[in-house]
XYZ file of C-alpha atoms in Angstrom:
670
model
C -0.046 0.032 0.008
C 1.342 3.421 -0.962
C 1.052 5.558 2.215
C 1.714 8.714 0.186
C -1.436 8.193 -1.934
C -3.266 11.482 -2.028
C -6.618 11.773 -0.158
C -5.824 8.816 2.175
C -6.531 9.083 5.959
C -3.381 9.409 8.077
C -4.683 6.384 10.060
C -7.170 3.695 8.972
C -10.558 4.072 10.664
C -11.541 1.525 13.308
C -14.328 -0.743 12.019
C -17.919 -0.488 13.230
C -19.163 -2.900 15.898
C -20.093 -6.096 14.230
C -23.152 -8.070 15.429
C -25.525 -10.774 14.481
C -29.065 -10.691 15.782
C -29.308 -13.932 17.594
C -31.426 -15.852 20.149
C -33.739 -18.875 20.100
C -34.835 -21.851 22.005
C -33.503 -21.326 25.545
C -31.063 -19.217 27.382
C -28.453 -21.914 27.528
C -28.645 -22.626 23.754
C -28.498 -18.946 23.083
C -25.452 -18.509 25.314
C -23.754 -21.206 23.363
C -24.561 -19.321 20.040
C -23.138 -16.133 21.520
C -19.972 -17.812 22.374
C -19.531 -19.290 18.943
C -20.280 -16.012 17.252
C -17.732 -14.126 19.474
C -15.115 -16.746 18.735
C -15.572 -16.056 14.997
C -14.817 -12.390 15.394
C -18.163 -10.832 16.273
C -17.459 -7.682 18.282
C -20.833 -7.087 19.968
C -23.913 -8.949 21.094
C -27.460 -8.364 19.730
C -30.077 -10.202 21.765
C -33.257 -11.341 20.078
C -36.059 -12.066 22.644
C -39.010 -14.265 21.965
C -42.459 -12.789 21.578
C -43.751 -13.753 25.007
C -40.865 -11.924 26.614
C -41.279 -8.937 24.249
C -45.048 -8.606 25.156
C -44.743 -9.263 28.764
C -45.955 -12.956 29.180
C -44.418 -15.988 30.839
C -44.062 -19.178 28.836
C -47.018 -20.797 30.418
C -49.523 -18.038 29.406
C -52.263 -18.967 26.826
C -51.010 -16.377 24.305
C -47.456 -17.808 24.566
C -48.534 -21.027 23.111
C -46.461 -21.969 20.134
C -44.421 -18.881 20.443
C -41.873 -19.715 23.031
C -38.214 -19.638 21.803
C -39.166 -19.200 18.194
C -38.077 -15.680 17.166
C -35.813 -15.159 20.141
C -34.582 -16.364 23.518
C -37.281 -16.652 26.407
C -36.217 -14.797 29.477
C -38.773 -15.113 32.181
C -36.737 -14.244 35.349
C -33.389 -13.581 36.745
C -32.270 -17.162 36.451
C -32.820 -17.044 32.732
C -30.766 -13.895 32.367
C -27.887 -15.467 34.396
C -27.919 -18.500 31.937
C -27.985 -16.171 28.971
C -24.754 -14.477 29.869
C -22.956 -17.164 31.805
C -19.170 -16.929 31.129
C -19.552 -13.681 29.037
C -18.048 -10.676 30.877
C -20.651 -7.931 30.456
C -18.273 -5.192 31.479
C -16.178 -5.884 28.427
C -18.986 -6.492 26.038
C -21.233 -4.042 24.036
C -24.636 -5.576 24.186
C -27.738 -4.659 22.319
C -31.154 -5.792 23.543
C -34.027 -5.643 21.162
C -36.773 -5.048 23.857
C -39.389 -2.205 23.960
C -42.347 -2.466 26.284
C -40.511 -4.357 29.004
C -37.245 -2.637 28.281
C -37.044 -1.410 31.947
C -37.591 -5.005 33.154
C -34.868 -6.587 30.941
C -32.393 -3.739 31.773
C -33.022 -4.477 35.481
C -32.324 -8.198 34.921
C -29.218 -7.319 32.889
C -27.843 -4.832 35.370
C -28.408 -7.333 38.259
C -26.519 -10.023 36.428
C -23.733 -7.578 35.521
C -23.435 -6.696 39.289
C -23.362 -10.339 40.137
C -20.412 -10.792 37.888
C -18.572 -7.955 39.738
C -19.053 -5.497 36.947
C -19.385 -1.778 37.677
C -22.629 -0.584 36.042
C -20.763 2.599 34.910
C -18.508 0.408 32.735
C -21.422 -1.531 30.962
C -22.010 -0.415 27.359
C -24.870 -1.361 25.103
C -28.321 -0.414 24.205
C -31.892 -1.155 25.064
C -34.122 -0.591 21.917
C -36.851 0.942 24.086
C -38.658 2.847 21.212
C -42.280 2.129 21.921
C -43.850 4.397 19.270
C -42.915 2.300 16.256
C -44.445 -0.726 17.999
C -47.844 0.899 17.563
C -47.118 1.471 13.860
C -45.290 -1.633 12.607
C -43.950 -4.312 14.974
C -46.790 -4.735 17.391
C -45.081 -5.558 20.697
C -46.508 -2.748 22.645
C -48.440 -3.359 25.919
C -49.364 -0.095 27.456
C -50.895 3.086 26.087
C -48.468 5.550 24.484
C -48.280 8.103 27.301
C -47.613 5.419 29.952
C -45.040 3.770 27.760
C -43.149 7.014 27.166
C -43.093 7.525 30.916
C -41.213 4.162 31.260
C -38.812 5.209 28.579
C -38.147 8.418 30.320
C -37.478 6.639 33.632
C -35.029 4.368 31.933
C -33.201 7.378 30.438
C -33.025 9.173 33.791
C -31.781 6.088 35.522
C -29.000 5.236 33.099
C -27.835 8.932 33.109
C -27.110 8.520 36.820
C -26.095 4.839 36.992
C -25.102 3.660 33.489
C -23.529 6.584 31.601
C -22.146 4.419 28.848
C -25.431 2.774 28.118
C -27.820 3.852 25.358
C -31.167 3.855 26.993
C -33.207 4.243 23.964
C -32.699 3.379 20.252
C -35.170 5.391 18.099
C -36.145 3.039 15.327
C -36.853 4.018 11.820
C -36.052 0.396 10.697
C -39.572 -0.839 11.237
C -41.154 2.185 9.628
C -39.405 1.234 6.373
C -40.671 -2.248 6.601
C -44.167 -0.989 7.162
C -44.003 1.098 3.967
C -42.377 4.432 4.869
C -40.670 6.359 2.185
C -37.232 7.772 3.087
C -38.877 11.156 3.717
C -41.486 9.507 6.126
C -38.829 7.388 7.696
C -36.795 10.363 8.631
C -39.573 12.595 9.695
C -41.577 10.181 11.711
C -38.423 8.835 13.521
C -37.278 12.354 14.392
C -40.744 13.238 15.575
C -40.564 10.184 17.922
C -37.112 11.253 19.182
C -38.593 14.786 19.999
C -41.415 13.028 21.906
C -38.960 11.088 23.895
C -36.709 14.038 24.723
C -39.621 16.386 25.617
C -40.931 13.674 27.922
C -37.530 13.414 29.687
C -37.263 17.266 29.804
C -40.752 17.664 31.154
C -40.397 14.909 33.806
C -38.272 17.011 35.926
C -35.867 14.093 36.541
C -32.931 15.714 34.467
C -31.614 19.225 35.086
C -31.770 21.396 31.926
C -27.933 21.660 31.946
C -27.682 17.891 31.478
C -29.898 17.603 28.395
C -26.763 17.496 26.261
C -25.706 14.321 28.209
C -29.081 12.838 27.547
C -28.897 13.701 23.777
C -25.448 12.068 23.334
C -26.723 8.731 24.578
C -29.810 8.699 22.336
C -28.953 6.324 19.501
C -30.968 5.268 16.335
C -31.673 1.998 14.650
C -32.229 2.281 10.949
C -33.148 0.148 7.893
C -31.064 0.122 4.695
C -32.791 -0.918 1.530
C -31.203 -2.023 -1.658
C -31.412 1.483 -3.260
C -28.101 2.281 -1.600
C -27.388 5.649 -3.139
C -30.731 6.947 -1.717
C -29.922 5.158 1.581
C -26.597 7.108 1.815
C -28.525 10.308 1.278
C -31.096 9.398 3.797
C -28.454 8.786 6.452
C -26.733 12.226 5.806
C -30.133 13.810 5.945
C -30.813 12.180 9.319
C -27.511 13.599 10.632
C -28.191 17.092 9.417
C -31.739 17.216 10.907
C -30.654 15.750 14.291
C -27.887 18.301 14.612
C -30.428 21.074 13.918
C -33.138 19.695 16.234
C -30.822 19.054 19.182
C -29.164 22.483 18.891
C -32.317 24.634 18.265
C -34.981 22.684 20.407
C -32.842 21.517 23.388
C -29.882 23.977 23.341
C -27.142 21.428 23.078
C -24.137 23.533 22.129
C -21.490 20.680 22.031
C -21.302 19.347 18.451
C -19.945 16.036 19.873
C -23.121 15.565 21.843
C -25.194 16.373 18.731
C -23.551 13.740 16.578
C -26.086 11.310 14.940
C -25.156 7.901 16.380
C -26.813 4.894 14.774
C -26.677 1.102 14.371
C -28.368 -0.735 11.441
C -29.951 -4.022 10.364
C -30.354 -4.139 6.620
C -33.756 -4.897 5.206
C -34.933 -8.286 6.418
C -38.520 -8.080 4.939
C -37.058 -7.153 1.537
C -35.405 -10.636 1.335
C -37.182 -13.029 -0.905
C -38.337 -16.687 -0.705
C -38.106 -17.051 -4.492
C -34.394 -17.525 -5.510
C -33.124 -16.798 -2.089
C -29.524 -16.887 -3.198
C -30.204 -13.424 -4.635
C -30.420 -12.201 -1.035
C -26.691 -12.347 -0.618
C -26.108 -9.513 -3.135
C -29.059 -7.574 -1.720
C -27.517 -7.787 1.780
C -24.062 -6.604 0.584
C -25.594 -3.621 -1.354
C -27.700 -2.606 1.605
C -24.641 -2.704 3.854
C -22.807 -0.329 1.444
C -25.697 2.272 2.102
C -24.655 2.601 5.678
C -20.908 2.199 5.338
C -19.676 4.053 2.217
C -20.127 7.545 3.574
C -17.694 8.130 6.385
C -19.576 11.231 7.616
C -22.817 9.026 7.980
C -21.400 5.597 8.707
C -23.198 3.393 11.171
C -21.590 2.773 14.602
C -22.840 -0.895 14.569
C -23.972 -3.210 11.852
C -25.955 -6.467 11.958
C -26.895 -8.342 8.893
C -29.765 -10.779 8.237
C -28.987 -14.059 6.700
C -29.886 -15.067 3.250
C -32.565 -17.600 4.280
C -34.583 -15.387 6.694
C -37.556 -15.412 4.249
C -37.513 -19.222 4.645
C -37.266 -19.447 8.433
C -34.931 -19.196 11.303
C -31.191 -18.939 10.123
C -28.752 -21.544 11.250
C -25.340 -20.645 12.931
C -23.565 -21.131 9.528
C -25.945 -18.741 7.847
C -25.229 -16.053 10.506
C -21.527 -16.728 10.076
C -21.819 -15.958 6.332
C -23.466 -12.532 7.123
C -20.713 -11.829 9.699
C -18.004 -12.656 7.089
C -19.593 -10.140 4.741
C -18.894 -7.390 7.184
C -15.323 -8.598 7.851
C -14.465 -8.645 4.155
C -15.601 -5.108 3.681
C -13.960 -3.873 6.786
C -10.603 -5.769 6.558
C -10.053 -6.657 3.008
C -11.326 -3.592 1.166
C -9.833 -0.122 1.407
C -13.059 1.591 2.534
C -11.647 2.572 5.970
C -8.575 4.277 4.564
C -10.287 7.315 3.009
C -12.235 10.494 4.032
C -15.899 10.790 3.113
C -16.367 9.745 -0.641
C -19.321 11.986 -1.240
C -18.091 15.293 0.120
C -18.645 17.882 -2.578
C -20.830 15.622 -4.625
C -23.574 17.660 -6.445
C -25.709 14.597 -6.739
C -25.555 13.645 -3.083
C -26.035 17.181 -1.878
C -29.261 17.513 -3.982
C -30.554 14.197 -2.777
C -29.890 14.979 0.848
C -31.474 18.463 0.586
C -34.652 16.881 -0.891
C -35.018 14.388 1.936
C -34.171 17.036 4.547
C -36.962 19.358 3.250
C -39.550 16.693 2.890
C -38.720 15.147 6.302
C -38.922 18.545 7.980
C -42.449 18.985 6.650
C -43.585 15.439 7.913
C -42.068 16.133 11.256
C -43.658 19.547 11.608
C -47.082 18.119 10.553
C -46.851 15.545 13.418
C -45.683 18.111 15.888
C -48.544 20.457 14.868
C -51.042 17.710 15.687
C -49.726 17.649 19.228
C -46.805 15.003 18.771
C -46.483 11.501 18.047
C -48.835 10.279 20.803
C -51.649 12.182 19.258
C -50.531 11.039 15.745
C -50.570 7.367 16.930
C -53.900 7.521 18.756
C -55.625 9.329 15.934
C -54.451 6.683 13.498
C -52.697 9.329 11.336
C -49.270 7.680 11.318
C -50.506 4.140 10.851
C -52.888 5.208 7.941
C -49.896 6.906 6.253
C -47.666 3.841 6.388
C -50.397 1.471 5.335
C -51.058 3.741 2.315
C -47.411 4.052 1.515
C -47.043 0.265 1.627
C -50.040 -0.225 -0.625
C -48.398 2.113 -3.208
C -45.210 0.076 -2.976
C -47.008 -3.195 -3.453
C -48.845 -1.737 -6.432
C -45.572 -0.783 -8.106
C -44.136 -4.244 -7.539
C -47.198 -5.983 -8.916
C -47.306 -3.723 -12.008
C -43.580 -4.434 -12.565
C -42.421 -0.757 -12.434
C -40.449 -1.795 -9.315
C -38.323 -4.818 -10.298
C -37.558 -7.488 -7.834
C -35.260 -9.974 -9.390
C -36.547 -13.659 -9.223
C -39.960 -12.428 -8.010
C -41.514 -10.325 -10.699
C -38.801 -10.480 -13.401
C -36.148 -12.959 -14.242
C -38.130 -15.777 -12.611
C -36.555 -18.551 -14.679
C -34.061 -20.400 -12.401
C -31.901 -23.461 -11.969
C -32.406 -25.619 -8.841
C -30.570 -24.170 -5.906
C -28.207 -26.401 -3.990
C -28.809 -24.148 -0.988
C -32.431 -25.420 -0.751
C -32.072 -28.818 -2.439
C -34.312 -31.670 -1.342
C -33.060 -33.187 1.841
C -31.099 -30.066 2.894
C -32.073 -28.391 6.102
C -32.087 -24.829 4.887
C -33.205 -23.443 8.183
C -32.803 -23.905 11.954
C -35.553 -26.037 13.472
C -36.833 -25.229 17.046
C -37.386 -28.309 19.065
C -41.097 -28.461 20.155
C -39.758 -29.525 23.675
C -38.368 -26.118 24.140
C -41.733 -24.670 25.161
C -42.449 -27.398 27.550
C -39.070 -27.047 29.221
C -39.594 -23.169 29.547
C -42.961 -23.767 31.103
C -41.743 -26.261 33.552
C -38.847 -23.990 34.437
C -40.919 -20.890 35.104
C -43.181 -22.993 37.382
C -40.337 -24.304 39.239
C -38.879 -20.788 39.590
C -42.150 -19.525 41.087
C -42.366 -22.513 43.420
C -38.740 -21.952 44.838
C -38.914 -18.335 45.705
C -40.109 -16.297 48.651
C -43.788 -15.513 47.787
C -44.108 -12.882 50.456
C -41.067 -10.932 49.005
C -42.562 -11.218 45.556
C -45.882 -9.872 46.620
C -44.205 -6.996 48.548
C -42.201 -6.071 45.426
C -45.178 -6.249 43.096
C -47.255 -3.969 45.583
C -44.559 -1.406 45.548
C -44.374 -1.437 41.687
C -48.161 -0.917 41.477
C -48.030 1.871 44.060
C -45.063 3.655 42.432
C -46.708 3.389 38.981
C -49.660 5.423 40.280
C -47.351 8.301 41.114
C -44.543 10.034 39.171
C -41.731 8.170 40.890
C -39.031 6.553 38.689
C -40.020 2.930 38.382
C -36.528 1.448 38.088
C -36.083 1.224 41.854
C -39.282 -0.852 42.254
C -38.328 -2.807 39.099
C -34.921 -3.814 40.705
C -36.687 -4.793 43.860
C -38.906 -7.073 41.674
C -35.837 -8.592 39.970
C -34.051 -9.344 43.316
C -37.339 -10.865 44.668
C -37.698 -13.392 41.765
C -40.627 -11.815 39.991
C -41.216 -13.018 36.507
C -41.636 -11.145 33.227
C -45.334 -11.793 33.100
C -45.794 -10.703 36.640
C -43.959 -7.423 36.221
C -45.902 -6.525 33.083
C -49.132 -7.825 34.616
C -48.806 -5.433 37.706
C -48.337 -2.564 35.298
C -51.241 -3.744 33.106
C -53.398 -3.370 36.216
C -52.338 0.291 36.565
C -52.108 1.491 33.027
C -54.383 -0.968 31.148
C -53.683 -2.632 27.800
C -53.829 -0.740 24.522
C -55.210 -1.705 21.067
C -53.559 0.432 18.321
C -55.437 1.651 15.306
C -55.173 -0.629 12.315
C -54.744 2.125 9.790
C -57.065 0.432 7.205
C -59.465 3.300 6.841
C -56.908 5.606 5.457
C -55.522 3.220 2.794
C -56.013 4.107 -0.836
C -57.658 1.730 -3.340
C -55.800 -0.333 -5.878
C -56.151 2.208 -8.669
C -54.947 1.002 -12.040
C -55.076 -2.657 -11.351
C -56.652 -4.148 -14.543
C -57.273 -7.466 -12.949
C -59.234 -6.150 -9.979
C -62.494 -5.539 -11.930
C -62.692 -9.144 -12.815
C -62.247 -10.168 -9.214
C -64.845 -7.653 -8.114
C -67.296 -9.340 -10.593
C -66.505 -12.717 -9.085
C -67.071 -11.371 -5.546
C -70.383 -9.866 -6.401
C -71.512 -13.029 -8.349
C -70.477 -15.413 -5.565
C -72.343 -13.273 -2.988
C -75.425 -13.293 -5.171
C -75.288 -17.137 -5.604
C -74.992 -17.563 -1.757
C -77.964 -15.317 -1.098
C -75.799 -12.898 0.829
C -75.316 -9.166 0.430
C -71.527 -9.235 0.532
C -68.786 -11.800 1.017
C -67.217 -11.477 4.456
C -63.601 -12.100 5.200
C -62.156 -12.387 8.681
C -58.425 -11.573 8.761
C -57.003 -12.934 12.049
C -53.516 -12.568 13.653
C -53.307 -15.418 16.189
C -50.714 -15.546 18.886
C -48.205 -12.729 19.560
C -46.796 -12.105 16.108
C -47.228 -8.374 15.673
C -45.855 -8.038 12.131
C -49.175 -7.025 10.527
C -47.993 -5.496 7.230
C -49.176 -8.478 5.111
C -52.313 -8.960 6.934
C -53.222 -5.209 6.414
C -52.412 -5.323 2.722
C -54.676 -8.368 2.161
C -57.348 -6.574 4.102
C -57.117 -3.395 1.989
C -57.095 -5.361 -1.285
C -59.946 -7.561 -0.217
C -61.957 -4.537 0.654
C -61.052 -2.967 -2.745
C -62.361 -6.130 -4.420
C -65.749 -5.819 -2.629
C -65.322 -7.966 0.415
C -66.538 -6.834 3.784
C -63.399 -7.202 5.857
C -63.381 -7.998 9.577
C -60.000 -7.164 11.075
C -59.561 -6.682 14.734
C -55.765 -6.184 14.765
C -52.990 -8.192 16.323
C -52.498 -10.492 19.333
C -55.648 -12.614 19.378
C -56.379 -15.976 20.951
C -57.757 -18.874 18.991
C -61.020 -18.397 20.951
C -61.278 -14.744 19.970
C -60.831 -15.472 16.415
C -63.372 -18.338 16.406
C -65.886 -16.146 18.300
C -65.510 -13.296 15.755
C -65.878 -15.751 12.874
C -69.176 -17.079 14.274
C -70.585 -13.751 15.517
C -69.759 -12.004 12.169
C -70.970 -14.957 10.095
C -68.057 -14.769 7.717
C -67.432 -16.757 4.547
C -63.692 -17.257 5.047
C -61.101 -17.033 7.682
C -57.606 -15.862 6.721
C -54.880 -16.246 9.298
C -51.458 -14.528 9.173
C -48.465 -15.925 11.035
C -44.910 -14.781 10.509
C -43.368 -15.916 13.839
C -43.081 -19.614 13.004
C -45.892 -20.698 15.411
C -48.349 -21.713 12.630
C -48.252 -25.428 13.521
C -49.595 -24.456 16.959
C -51.862 -21.438 16.180
C -53.632 -22.615 13.115
C -54.847 -26.085 14.384
C -56.037 -24.310 17.553
C -58.346 -22.105 15.445
C -59.467 -25.208 13.266
C -60.256 -27.166 16.420
C -62.210 -24.104 17.822
C -64.273 -23.731 14.592
C -65.203 -27.441 14.653
C -66.172 -27.177 18.357
C -68.425 -24.133 17.493
C -70.176 -26.101 14.706
C -68.381 -24.238 11.891
C -65.964 -26.845 10.774
C -67.293 -26.165 7.208
C -65.869 -22.596 7.276
C -62.854 -22.513 5.001
C -59.493 -21.397 6.534
C -56.446 -20.083 4.560
C -52.956 -19.247 5.989
C -50.256 -16.844 5.070
C -46.754 -16.338 6.486
C -43.202 -17.594 6.462
C -44.061 -21.298 6.192
C -41.669 -24.080 5.025
C -43.014 -26.453 2.345
C -43.143 -29.442 4.823
C -45.176 -27.298 7.314
C -47.462 -26.086 4.533
C -48.284 -29.753 3.680
C -48.984 -30.406 7.356
C -51.389 -27.467 7.515
C -53.239 -28.593 4.351
C -53.602 -32.103 5.827
C -55.009 -30.553 8.935
C -57.730 -28.918 6.843
C -56.389 -25.569 5.670
C -57.783 -24.751 2.232
C -54.702 -22.769 0.930
C -51.242 -21.790 2.248
C -49.674 -18.480 0.951
C -45.933 -17.537 1.442
C -43.819 -14.505 0.441
C -43.491 -15.823 -3.054
C -47.180 -15.204 -3.484
C -46.688 -11.469 -4.069
C -49.595 -10.604 -6.338
C -52.288 -9.455 -3.894
C -55.182 -9.359 -6.508
C -54.238 -12.788 -7.427
C -54.552 -14.021 -3.883
C -57.955 -12.294 -3.423
C -59.106 -14.049 -6.643
C -57.929 -17.342 -5.074
C -59.902 -16.562 -1.921
C -63.055 -16.323 -3.976
C -62.290 -19.672 -5.460
C -61.785 -21.169 -2.011
C -65.259 -19.832 -0.866
C -66.845 -21.194 -4.002
C -65.272 -24.676 -3.430
C -66.411 -24.697 0.249
C -70.014 -23.916 -0.820
C -70.064 -26.465 -3.771
C -70.216 -23.737 -6.373
C -68.403 -24.030 -9.769
C -64.871 -22.855 -8.704
C -64.066 -21.908 -12.380
C -66.760 -19.238 -12.536
């Protein structure tokens, strides 16, 4: 290497923190996975928690059935957290935890385990995601109403400011907004409006002196998405940094430019990965990584990449290793880290950034004029905007104006050795995991001091009814042996549970879809033959899976085709879905499951319909469902199984009409 080459940095930059998002089955199994990944050169941990943990339920709760250990690790109590980090020195590790509604609880567990290891909390570095707003809009793991949830976020920030100054207490997430359909302008504008709500809540809580707001700001981090349009993604990240600098200086009076620096980590676009020709996902992931690494002035502080097969199911350790090696090749083999920002002075990049900045400023100010993000969530404005944007995106893909290689163009393919018959292309979760977790939490409850538990929970409920910071009561609960479900349950008693708006009302119709008229005619004709006014479709989200984008788009397109759609949102029991199907006298039940719990959730609904005397009611299922599982579902009585390769929504709705006709002995070809 020629050290005298013009334009080179005097010293090569340090690489970003390299992570893989990991966790499944049990704390012990995940601990073993962490150790293997660290041995391969991973430089930070990113903990994926299962859905019961994320939504504040213990493994033996009814809603947890089929969900335990599937999309992350179950952590029900202090013993689980000890097992998760056994032999991993937390004082030396940068640990990110993807946890939101119960973030305070998981931080309490983490801090207690760190202290048991002898670590000084002031040395512990890492992040709790703790951005609850995006949960109401896209990811669905909220528990409490928005205002109460923001209070918990503010309490965590105030606590870490005093006790854990190296910890990022909140990770404002635009990642999930992009998955829910946000344009780059909406992604930046809505995420920054969320950040303003968090900082305003902290400022107005009285827990932080005005002169320390700069210390708060410098510990606020962001978690972003990077799509395959990597030039636009670079501009988006530069726009984020410019607006964040402006907001923190002008709104909060932060004068130190180092405290105003935009700090972010990234996971590139998981939901943009395809089931069709999944090997193409490798180049997508690499291009998406470039969007957050090429620009030195807007480079991510931490990067975690999905695996090529995430559209098929849970990645194996080898798949995660492949994604880690992508980062390492870029950081250590390429010369990227040897140069200043490659885009400084670029007229193209400057124009792109300015366009996003101006548009995002308009979006953010619109939200603030409404009264802030809490009002914008509760009114349904933000959700409706995202549903409409995602509908637009789906229409572009269906029309072919947006090309997705292997899906809507260049679909001819050779058989892939990566998914060849007999090859286990994904990680399989042992069904015994749930039973073991259930037995474990029951033993934990039996072996603790019940009086200490009740005293701790009484204090938590009492403090929640005041303005006291809830971390002290939470830590008492941790030490007493309270479980995740009990902690969240106590706060549910005080704050109640929340049902977020679905956003369907504001979604636009499928204008310009030439095939929709024919489907509408079939819908009307079928309703007439059945002697009903309109065909009725129930869209159900069983279990704890909160990723509702697909269900919402099906609901919107079915409504456009003339169906009357019954959609009650996420997180329903089988009994609730069956009751709605019977009471609403629907013609078809469509279930959406993306968490991998389909083999438990779907048969429970089928059994419930039979018990209610509606075993004749056809049921279809959509989700990330391996071929062998799809066959099992069909054998159990499911009429159709749709997976991500079925991208043409109007075609799916047409098939739903066929299913109804078959179930009612009508000519399916008409």
